[in-house]
PDB file of C-alpha atoms in Angstrom:
ATOM      1  CA  MET N 459       4.476  18.643 -18.993  1.00 88.00           C
ATOM      2  CA  SER N 460       5.498  15.655 -16.870  1.00 95.00           C
ATOM      3  CA  LEU N 461       4.563  12.198 -18.042  1.00 97.00           C
ATOM      4  CA  TRP N 462       2.371  11.767 -14.967  1.00 97.00           C
ATOM      5  CA  LEU N 463       0.438  14.922 -15.779  1.00 96.00           C
ATOM      6  CA  GLN N 464       0.047  13.715 -19.380  1.00 96.00           C
ATOM      7  CA  LEU N 465      -1.346  10.406 -18.130  1.00 97.00           C
ATOM      8  CA  GLU N 466      -3.551  12.241 -15.646  1.00 96.00           C
ATOM      9  CA  GLN N 467      -5.126  14.195 -18.489  1.00 95.00           C
ATOM     10  CA  ALA N 468      -5.301  11.242 -20.883  1.00 95.00           C
ATOM     11  CA  GLU N 469      -8.522   9.623 -21.969  1.00 94.00           C
ATOM     12  CA  ALA N 470      -9.186   6.000 -21.045  1.00 95.00           C
ATOM     13  CA  GLY N 471      -7.431   3.770 -23.567  1.00 96.00           C
ATOM     14  CA  GLU N 472      -4.464   6.035 -24.254  1.00 96.00           C
ATOM     15  CA  SER N 473      -1.080   4.459 -23.611  1.00 97.00           C
ATOM     16  CA  ARG N 474       2.669   5.064 -23.404  1.00 97.00           C
ATOM     17  CA  ALA N 475       5.660   2.778 -23.853  1.00 98.00           C
ATOM     18  CA  LEU N 476       6.522   0.953 -20.634  1.00 98.00           C
ATOM     19  CA  SER N 477      10.206   1.910 -20.836  1.00 97.00           C
ATOM     20  CA  GLU N 478       9.300   5.600 -21.019  1.00 97.00           C
ATOM     21  CA  VAL N 479       7.092   5.231 -17.936  1.00 98.00           C
ATOM     22  CA  LEU N 480       9.719   3.289 -15.962  1.00 98.00           C
ATOM     23  CA  ASP N 481      12.222   6.071 -16.730  1.00 98.00           C
ATOM     24  CA  ALA N 482       9.791   8.609 -15.261  1.00 98.00           C
ATOM     25  CA  ILE N 483       9.072   6.815 -11.977  1.00 98.00           C
ATOM     26  CA  PRO N 484      10.152   8.950  -9.000  1.00 97.00           C
ATOM     27  CA  TRP N 485      12.117   6.172  -7.288  1.00 97.00           C
ATOM     28  CA  ASN N 486      12.941   7.152  -3.709  1.00 96.00           C
ATOM     29  CA  ALA N 487      16.452   7.733  -2.336  1.00 95.00           C
ATOM     30  CA  ASP N 488      16.915   3.957  -2.129  1.00 96.00           C
ATOM     31  CA  GLY N 489      15.645   3.415  -5.680  1.00 98.00           C
ATOM     32  CA  LEU N 490      12.338   1.934  -4.506  1.00 98.00           C
ATOM     33  CA  ILE N 491       8.594   2.477  -4.737  1.00 98.00           C
ATOM     34  CA  ALA N 492       5.944   1.083  -2.422  1.00 98.00           C
ATOM     35  CA  THR N 493       4.044  -1.938  -3.688  1.00 98.00           C
ATOM     36  CA  ILE N 494       0.666  -3.284  -2.608  1.00 98.00           C
ATOM     37  CA  ALA N 495      -0.177  -6.931  -3.291  1.00 98.00           C
ATOM     38  CA  GLN N 496      -3.903  -7.665  -3.588  1.00 98.00           C
ATOM     39  CA  GLN N 497      -5.588 -10.998  -4.197  1.00 98.00           C
ATOM     40  CA  HIS N 498      -7.168 -10.402  -7.599  1.00 98.00           C
ATOM     41  CA  ASP N 499     -10.554 -12.049  -7.065  1.00 97.00           C
ATOM     42  CA  SER N 500     -11.376 -11.534  -3.375  1.00 98.00           C
ATOM     43  CA  GLY N 501      -9.869  -8.036  -3.153  1.00 98.00           C
ATOM     44  CA  GLU N 502      -7.980  -8.988   0.032  1.00 98.00           C
ATOM     45  CA  VAL N 503      -4.981  -6.735   0.618  1.00 98.00           C
ATOM     46  CA  LEU N 504      -2.171  -9.194   1.286  1.00 98.00           C
ATOM     47  CA  MET N 505       0.930  -7.131   2.080  1.00 98.00           C
ATOM     48  CA  LEU N 506       2.916  -3.987   1.407  1.00 98.00           C
ATOM     49  CA  ALA N 507       6.495  -4.326   0.171  1.00 98.00           C
ATOM     50  CA  TRP N 508       8.956  -2.518  -2.103  1.00 98.00           C
ATOM     51  CA  VAL N 509      10.320  -2.875  -5.630  1.00 98.00           C
ATOM     52  CA  ASN N 510      13.271  -1.361  -7.389  1.00 98.00           C
ATOM     53  CA  ARG N 511      13.381  -1.214 -11.185  1.00 98.00           C
ATOM     54  CA  THR N 512      15.037  -4.616 -11.477  1.00 98.00           C
ATOM     55  CA  ALA N 513      12.470  -6.295  -9.224  1.00 98.00           C
ATOM     56  CA  LEU N 514       9.615  -4.683 -11.138  1.00 98.00           C
ATOM     57  CA  GLU N 515      11.046  -5.708 -14.502  1.00 98.00           C
ATOM     58  CA  GLN N 516      11.616  -9.275 -13.278  1.00 98.00           C
ATOM     59  CA  THR N 517       8.035  -9.386 -12.013  1.00 98.00           C
ATOM     60  CA  LEU N 518       6.643  -8.178 -15.343  1.00 98.00           C
ATOM     61  CA  THR N 519       8.849 -10.517 -17.392  1.00 97.00           C
ATOM     62  CA  SER N 520       8.398 -13.656 -15.314  1.00 98.00           C
ATOM     63  CA  GLY N 521       4.823 -13.196 -14.112  1.00 98.00           C
ATOM     64  CA  ARG N 522       5.979 -14.084 -10.606  1.00 98.00           C
ATOM     65  CA  VAL N 523       6.240 -11.274  -8.082  1.00 98.00           C
ATOM     66  CA  CYS N 524       9.741 -10.187  -7.093  1.00 98.00           C
ATOM     67  CA  TYR N 525      10.323  -7.504  -4.437  1.00 98.00           C
ATOM     68  CA  TRP N 526      13.402  -5.770  -3.064  1.00 98.00           C
ATOM     69  CA  SER N 527      14.069  -6.868   0.503  1.00 97.00           C
ATOM     70  CA  ARG N 528      15.119  -3.790   2.469  1.00 96.00           C
ATOM     71  CA  SER N 529      16.272  -5.918   5.425  1.00 94.00           C
ATOM     72  CA  ARG N 530      18.362  -8.310   3.336  1.00 95.00           C
ATOM     73  CA  GLN N 531      19.249  -5.738   0.637  1.00 97.00           C
ATOM     74  CA  GLN N 532      18.625  -8.182  -2.179  1.00 98.00           C
ATOM     75  CA  LEU N 533      15.989  -9.264  -4.651  1.00 98.00           C
ATOM     76  CA  TRP N 534      13.226 -11.229  -2.952  1.00 97.00           C
ATOM     77  CA  ARG N 535      11.508 -13.624  -5.298  1.00 97.00           C
ATOM     78  CA  LYS N 536       8.384 -14.143  -3.226  1.00 97.00           C
ATOM     79  CA  GLY N 537       7.863 -17.819  -2.562  1.00 96.00           C
ATOM     80  CA  GLU N 538      11.358 -18.937  -3.560  1.00 94.00           C
ATOM     81  CA  THR N 539      12.119 -20.054  -0.017  1.00 92.00           C
ATOM     82  CA  SER N 540       8.618 -20.082   1.523  1.00 93.00           C
ATOM     83  CA  GLY N 541       6.961 -21.985  -1.295  1.00 95.00           C
ATOM     84  CA  ASN N 542       4.187 -19.364  -1.351  1.00 96.00           C
ATOM     85  CA  PRO N 543       4.635 -17.373  -4.576  1.00 98.00           C
ATOM     86  CA  GLN N 544       2.470 -14.634  -6.003  1.00 98.00           C
ATOM     87  CA  HIS N 545       1.450 -14.949  -9.637  1.00 98.00           C
ATOM     88  CA  LEU N 546       0.943 -11.573 -11.275  1.00 98.00           C
ATOM     89  CA  LEU N 547      -2.366 -10.850 -12.975  1.00 98.00           C
ATOM     90  CA  GLU N 548      -1.850  -7.133 -13.505  1.00 98.00           C
ATOM     91  CA  ALA N 549       0.342  -4.273 -12.277  1.00 98.00           C
ATOM     92  CA  ARG N 550      -1.010  -0.739 -11.972  1.00 98.00           C
ATOM     93  CA  LEU N 551       0.903   2.458 -11.209  1.00 98.00           C
ATOM     94  CA  ASP N 552      -0.771   5.268  -9.324  1.00 98.00           C
ATOM     95  CA  CYS N 553      -1.367   8.850 -10.423  1.00 97.00           C
ATOM     96  CA  ASP N 554       2.062  10.158  -9.489  1.00 96.00           C
ATOM     97  CA  GLY N 555       3.985   6.965 -10.162  1.00 97.00           C
ATOM     98  CA  ASP N 556       5.356   6.408  -6.685  1.00 97.00           C
ATOM     99  CA  ALA N 557       3.209   3.418  -5.769  1.00 98.00           C
ATOM    100  CA  ILE N 558       2.211   0.252  -7.565  1.00 98.00           C
ATOM    101  CA  LEU N 559      -0.610  -2.228  -7.099  1.00 98.00           C
ATOM    102  CA  PHE N 560       0.005  -5.874  -7.973  1.00 98.00           C
ATOM    103  CA  LYS N 561      -3.132  -7.894  -8.540  1.00 98.00           C
ATOM    104  CA  VAL N 562      -2.021 -11.431  -7.814  1.00 98.00           C
ATOM    105  CA  GLU N 563      -3.009 -15.023  -7.325  1.00 98.00           C
ATOM    106  CA  GLN N 564      -1.496 -15.820  -3.949  1.00 98.00           C
ATOM    107  CA  GLN N 565      -0.457 -19.423  -3.469  1.00 98.00           C
ATOM    108  CA  GLY N 566      -0.571 -20.310   0.250  1.00 97.00           C
ATOM    109  CA  PRO N 567      -0.383 -17.648   2.954  1.00 97.00           C
ATOM    110  CA  ALA N 568       1.130 -14.270   2.027  1.00 97.00           C
ATOM    111  CA  CYS N 569       2.552 -13.466   5.459  1.00 97.00           C
ATOM    112  CA  HIS N 570       5.765 -14.955   6.844  1.00 95.00           C
ATOM    113  CA  THR N 571       3.815 -15.704  10.050  1.00 95.00           C
ATOM    114  CA  GLY N 572       1.662 -18.190   8.157  1.00 95.00           C
ATOM    115  CA  ARG N 573      -1.349 -15.861   8.237  1.00 96.00           C
ATOM    116  CA  ALA N 574      -3.272 -15.283   5.029  1.00 97.00           C
ATOM    117  CA  ASN N 575      -2.222 -11.610   4.953  1.00 98.00           C
ATOM    118  CA  CYS N 576       0.072  -9.302   6.914  1.00 98.00           C
ATOM    119  CA  PHE N 577      -2.620  -6.942   8.237  1.00 98.00           C
ATOM    120  CA  TYR N 578      -3.723  -8.901  11.299  1.00 98.00           C
ATOM    121  CA  ASN N 579      -3.226  -6.188  13.966  1.00 98.00           C
ATOM    122  CA  ALA N 580      -6.577  -4.395  14.161  1.00 98.00           C
ATOM    123  CA  ILE N 581      -6.882  -1.146  16.089  1.00 98.00           C
ATOM    124  CA  ARG N 582     -10.100  -1.285  18.111  1.00 97.00           C
ATOM    125  CA  ASN N 583     -11.107   0.768  21.175  1.00 92.00           C
ATOM    126  CA  GLU N 584      -7.625   1.944  22.141  1.00 95.00           C
ATOM    127  CA  ARG N 585      -6.315  -1.600  21.799  1.00 98.00           C
ATOM    128  CA  VAL N 586      -4.479  -3.454  19.056  1.00 98.00           C
ATOM    129  CA  CYS N 587      -6.118  -6.828  18.659  1.00 98.00           C
ATOM    130  CA  VAL N 588      -4.616  -9.801  16.799  1.00 98.00           C
ATOM    131  CA  ILE N 589      -7.340 -10.960  14.429  1.00 97.00           C
ATOM    132  CA  GLY N 590      -5.551 -13.761  12.596  1.00 84.00           C
ATOM    133  CA  ALA N 591      -4.139 -16.869  14.230  1.00 76.00           C
ATOM    134  CA  ALA N 592      -0.522 -17.858  13.613  1.00 71.00           C
ATOM    135  CA  GLN N 593      -0.055 -21.245  11.995  1.00 62.00           C
TER     136      GLN N 593
ATOM    137  CA  MET P1088      11.324  -9.925  22.386  1.00 88.00           C
ATOM    138  CA  SER P1089      10.038  -7.075  20.219  1.00 95.00           C
ATOM    139  CA  LEU P1090       6.386  -6.156  20.396  1.00 97.00           C
ATOM    140  CA  TRP P1091       5.968  -7.171  16.753  1.00 97.00           C
ATOM    141  CA  LEU P1092       7.357 -10.620  17.452  1.00 96.00           C
ATOM    142  CA  GLN P1093       5.040 -10.914  20.472  1.00 96.00           C
ATOM    143  CA  LEU P1094       2.063 -10.009  18.284  1.00 97.00           C
ATOM    144  CA  GLU P1095       3.302 -12.385  15.593  1.00 96.00           C
ATOM    145  CA  GLN P1096       3.231 -15.251  18.072  1.00 95.00           C
ATOM    146  CA  ALA P1097      -0.023 -14.188  19.725  1.00 95.00           C
ATOM    147  CA  GLU P1098      -3.242 -16.112  19.430  1.00 94.00           C
ATOM    148  CA  ALA P1099      -6.209 -14.510  17.722  1.00 95.00           C
ATOM    149  CA  GLY P1100      -8.005 -12.299  20.244  1.00 96.00           C
ATOM    150  CA  GLU P1101      -4.947 -11.243  22.220  1.00 96.00           C
ATOM    151  CA  SER P1102      -4.420  -7.501  22.428  1.00 97.00           C
ATOM    152  CA  ARG P1103      -2.051  -4.729  23.534  1.00 97.00           C
ATOM    153  CA  ALA P1104      -2.633  -1.106  24.509  1.00 98.00           C
ATOM    154  CA  LEU P1105      -2.688   1.155  21.465  1.00 98.00           C
ATOM    155  CA  SER P1106      -0.197   3.607  22.994  1.00 97.00           C
ATOM    156  CA  GLU P1107       2.319   0.807  23.515  1.00 97.00           C
ATOM    157  CA  VAL P1108       1.948  -0.244  19.895  1.00 98.00           C
ATOM    158  CA  LEU P1109       2.256   3.316  18.556  1.00 98.00           C
ATOM    159  CA  ASP P1110       5.481   3.704  20.548  1.00 98.00           C
ATOM    160  CA  ALA P1111       6.849   0.577  18.855  1.00 98.00           C
ATOM    161  CA  ILE P1112       6.082   1.546  15.255  1.00 98.00           C
ATOM    162  CA  PRO P1113       9.303   1.789  13.206  1.00 97.00           C
ATOM    163  CA  TRP P1114       8.525   5.236  11.758  1.00 97.00           C
ATOM    164  CA  ASN P1115      10.862   5.990   8.858  1.00 96.00           C
ATOM    165  CA  ALA P1116      13.460   8.790   8.821  1.00 95.00           C
ATOM    166  CA  ASP P1117      10.663  11.277   8.098  1.00 96.00           C
ATOM    167  CA  GLY P1118       8.477   9.894  10.899  1.00 98.00           C
ATOM    168  CA  LEU P1119       6.065   8.215   8.491  1.00 98.00           C
ATOM    169  CA  ILE P1120       4.623   4.823   7.605  1.00 98.00           C
ATOM    170  CA  ALA P1121       2.964   3.834   4.333  1.00 98.00           C
ATOM    171  CA  THR P1122      -0.823   3.714   4.383  1.00 98.00           C
ATOM    172  CA  ILE P1123      -3.199   1.885   2.065  1.00 98.00           C
ATOM    173  CA  ALA P1124      -6.795   3.080   1.783  1.00 98.00           C
ATOM    174  CA  GLN P1125      -9.273   0.390   0.747  1.00 98.00           C
ATOM    175  CA  GLN P1126     -13.014   0.739   0.179  1.00 98.00           C
ATOM    176  CA  HIS P1127     -14.382  -1.482   2.940  1.00 98.00           C
ATOM    177  CA  ASP P1128     -17.163  -3.248   1.071  1.00 97.00           C
ATOM    178  CA  SER P1129     -15.962  -3.544  -2.534  1.00 98.00           C
ATOM    179  CA  GLY P1130     -12.326  -4.180  -1.636  1.00 98.00           C
ATOM    180  CA  GLU P1131     -11.169  -1.556  -4.171  1.00 98.00           C
ATOM    181  CA  VAL P1132      -7.700  -0.250  -3.353  1.00 98.00           C
ATOM    182  CA  LEU P1133      -8.135   3.515  -3.509  1.00 98.00           C
ATOM    183  CA  MET P1134      -4.717   5.038  -2.887  1.00 98.00           C
ATOM    184  CA  LEU P1135      -1.413   4.838  -1.077  1.00 98.00           C
ATOM    185  CA  ALA P1136      -0.366   7.721   1.158  1.00 98.00           C
ATOM    186  CA  TRP P1137       1.573   8.330   4.380  1.00 98.00           C
ATOM    187  CA  VAL P1138       0.807   9.002   8.033  1.00 98.00           C
ATOM    188  CA  ASN P1139       2.897  10.292  10.882  1.00 98.00           C
ATOM    189  CA  ARG P1140       1.848   9.629  14.468  1.00 98.00           C
ATOM    190  CA  THR P1141      -0.227  12.808  14.676  1.00 98.00           C
ATOM    191  CA  ALA P1142      -2.092  12.016  11.449  1.00 98.00           C
ATOM    192  CA  LEU P1143      -2.766   8.462  12.607  1.00 98.00           C
ATOM    193  CA  GLU P1144      -4.000   9.601  16.020  1.00 98.00           C
ATOM    194  CA  GLN P1145      -6.244  12.252  14.440  1.00 98.00           C
ATOM    195  CA  THR P1146      -7.645   9.602  12.094  1.00 98.00           C
ATOM    196  CA  LEU P1147      -8.391   7.225  14.966  1.00 98.00           C
ATOM    197  CA  THR P1148      -9.892   9.928  17.149  1.00 97.00           C
ATOM    198  CA  SER P1149     -12.018  11.662  14.527  1.00 98.00           C
ATOM    199  CA  GLY P1150     -12.984   8.688  12.356  1.00 98.00           C
ATOM    200  CA  ARG P1151     -12.029  10.734   9.297  1.00 98.00           C
ATOM    201  CA  VAL P1152      -8.800   9.861   7.531  1.00 98.00           C
ATOM    202  CA  CYS P1153      -5.907  12.298   7.922  1.00 98.00           C
ATOM    203  CA  TYR P1154      -2.596  11.761   6.105  1.00 98.00           C
ATOM    204  CA  TRP P1155       0.735  13.569   6.130  1.00 98.00           C
ATOM    205  CA  SER P1156       1.310  15.356   2.830  1.00 97.00           C
ATOM    206  CA  ARG P1157       4.953  14.865   1.868  1.00 96.00           C
ATOM    207  CA  SER P1158       4.722  17.496  -0.892  1.00 94.00           C
ATOM    208  CA  ARG P1159       3.105  20.154   1.309  1.00 96.00           C
ATOM    209  CA  GLN P1160       4.764  18.986   4.562  1.00 97.00           C
ATOM    210  CA  GLN P1161       1.579  19.331   6.534  1.00 98.00           C
ATOM    211  CA  LEU P1162      -1.369  17.330   7.807  1.00 98.00           C
ATOM    212  CA  TRP P1163      -3.758  16.447   5.002  1.00 97.00           C
ATOM    213  CA  ARG P1164      -7.295  15.942   6.208  1.00 97.00           C
ATOM    214  CA  LYS P1165      -8.554  14.028   3.196  1.00 97.00           C
ATOM    215  CA  GLY P1166     -11.609  15.759   1.768  1.00 96.00           C
ATOM    216  CA  GLU P1167     -11.153  19.042   3.601  1.00 94.00           C
ATOM    217  CA  THR P1168     -10.558  20.917   0.345  1.00 92.00           C
ATOM    218  CA  SER P1169     -11.783  18.336  -2.207  1.00 93.00           C
ATOM    219  CA  GLY P1170     -15.026  17.530  -0.439  1.00 95.00           C
ATOM    220  CA  ASN P1171     -14.249  13.816  -0.819  1.00 96.00           C
ATOM    221  CA  PRO P1172     -13.445  12.532   2.666  1.00 98.00           C
ATOM    222  CA  GLN P1173     -12.699   9.005   3.792  1.00 98.00           C
ATOM    223  CA  HIS P1174     -14.594   7.693   6.799  1.00 98.00           C
ATOM    224  CA  LEU P1175     -12.617   5.135   8.758  1.00 98.00           C
ATOM    225  CA  LEU P1176     -14.162   1.732   9.418  1.00 98.00           C
ATOM    226  CA  GLU P1177     -11.025   0.028  10.721  1.00 98.00           C
ATOM    227  CA  ALA P1178      -7.245   0.475  10.784  1.00 98.00           C
ATOM    228  CA  ARG P1179      -4.913  -2.531  10.698  1.00 98.00           C
ATOM    229  CA  LEU P1180      -1.141  -2.585  11.162  1.00 98.00           C
ATOM    230  CA  ASP P1181       0.949  -5.164   9.351  1.00 98.00           C
ATOM    231  CA  CYS P1182       3.233  -7.807  10.821  1.00 97.00           C
ATOM    232  CA  ASP P1183       6.248  -5.572  11.280  1.00 96.00           C
ATOM    233  CA  GLY P1184       4.355  -2.375  11.963  1.00 97.00           C
ATOM    234  CA  ASP P1185       5.664  -0.315   9.070  1.00 97.00           C
ATOM    235  CA  ALA P1186       2.488  -0.268   6.994  1.00 98.00           C
ATOM    236  CA  ILE P1187      -1.149   0.336   7.798  1.00 98.00           C
ATOM    237  CA  LEU P1188      -4.390  -0.525   6.034  1.00 98.00           C
ATOM    238  CA  PHE P1189      -7.346   1.825   6.393  1.00 98.00           C
ATOM    239  CA  LYS P1190     -10.688   0.272   5.569  1.00 98.00           C
ATOM    240  CA  VAL P1191     -12.806   3.258   4.612  1.00 98.00           C
ATOM    241  CA  GLU P1192     -16.057   4.505   3.215  1.00 98.00           C
ATOM    242  CA  GLN P1193     -14.905   6.779   0.409  1.00 98.00           C
ATOM    243  CA  GLN P1194     -17.199   9.684  -0.344  1.00 98.00           C
ATOM    244  CA  GLY P1195     -16.787  10.728  -3.995  1.00 97.00           C
ATOM    245  CA  PRO P1196     -13.654   9.905  -5.996  1.00 97.00           C
ATOM    246  CA  ALA P1197     -10.477   9.131  -4.044  1.00 97.00           C
ATOM    247  CA  CYS P1198      -8.025  10.449  -6.650  1.00 97.00           C
ATOM    248  CA  HIS P1199      -7.252  14.138  -7.174  1.00 95.00           C
ATOM    249  CA  THR P1200      -7.782  13.517 -10.914  1.00 95.00           C
ATOM    250  CA  GLY P1201     -11.448  12.775 -10.274  1.00 95.00           C
ATOM    251  CA  ARG P1202     -10.974   9.059 -10.890  1.00 96.00           C
ATOM    252  CA  ALA P1203     -12.448   6.613  -8.409  1.00 97.00           C
ATOM    253  CA  ASN P1204      -8.976   5.448  -7.374  1.00 98.00           C
ATOM    254  CA  CYS P1205      -5.356   6.389  -8.060  1.00 98.00           C
ATOM    255  CA  PHE P1206      -4.307   3.130  -9.740  1.00 98.00           C
ATOM    256  CA  TYR P1207      -5.446   3.842 -13.295  1.00 98.00           C
ATOM    257  CA  ASN P1208      -2.139   3.228 -15.132  1.00 98.00           C
ATOM    258  CA  ALA P1209      -2.236  -0.465 -16.056  1.00 98.00           C
ATOM    259  CA  ILE P1210       0.891  -2.166 -17.376  1.00 98.00           C
ATOM    260  CA  ARG P1211      -0.122  -4.365 -20.313  1.00 97.00           C
ATOM    261  CA  ASN P1212       2.043  -5.784 -23.123  1.00 92.00           C
ATOM    262  CA  GLU P1213       4.999  -3.420 -22.715  1.00 95.00           C
ATOM    263  CA  ARG P1214       2.630  -0.439 -22.600  1.00 98.00           C
ATOM    264  CA  VAL P1215       1.120   1.588 -19.779  1.00 98.00           C
ATOM    265  CA  CYS P1216      -2.547   2.031 -20.547  1.00 98.00           C
ATOM    266  CA  VAL P1217      -4.842   4.549 -18.841  1.00 98.00           C
ATOM    267  CA  ILE P1218      -7.868   2.551 -17.710  1.00 97.00           C
ATOM    268  CA  GLY P1219      -9.890   5.242 -15.921  1.00 84.00           C
ATOM    269  CA  ALA P1220     -11.210   8.388 -17.555  1.00 76.00           C
ATOM    270  CA  ALA P1221     -10.494  11.774 -16.013  1.00 71.00           C
ATOM    271  CA  GLN P1222     -13.555  13.722 -14.941  1.00 62.00           C
TER     272      GLN P1222
END
């Protein structure tokens, strides 16, 4: 039985070693899984990005979120250049292990545009409306 | 200038035609973008799935969330077999158009395991701990 099926059938409170779980993650062809960053207290969804195993391990070890930049093809320690880091409160894998949710304390805006989050293009009445002002 | 850069520099309240925006989405090699479903009032992140253009258009037209199932390679009208649909309140594209946030009213549990959401594997102290009970 796959690890994910074991976890699916587990009772609340059961656990597995992290290394065993990381070995079982179905990383995609580029070695990545999708990652959601959410502000831990307000629930605001800040952004969607990607991690490889190294980025995830660095995030867990340091407590500061590190992604894999697909455009730059390198580790992206969020905030290192922007000054707007994400401090990790908790990481949670989903039921089939191909997505992860980071609950974070976002310092400053999350989006490179200066907006609080990246999801500022709202689809309304056959239009896409910008709902957050650039800074 | 790309549409995404135009939207990035737009003031709040500016808008574009939906069809123009859909044409500009950088669909991946499989014609998909990542999709986050979030309970609209509580802020709970329910799941991460994928949409192609057809699934997204069906979602917007019907008001009921439709994904693309990568495992079954077919449209996945959430709730059609499980009885736990997602009613769309608003869809929002991110800054570079390769991720979308669905704000939904989730009817019943979102996860196929019967848990309220899919993110029940919490990483804590070098362990992965199941924090939601199966039903």
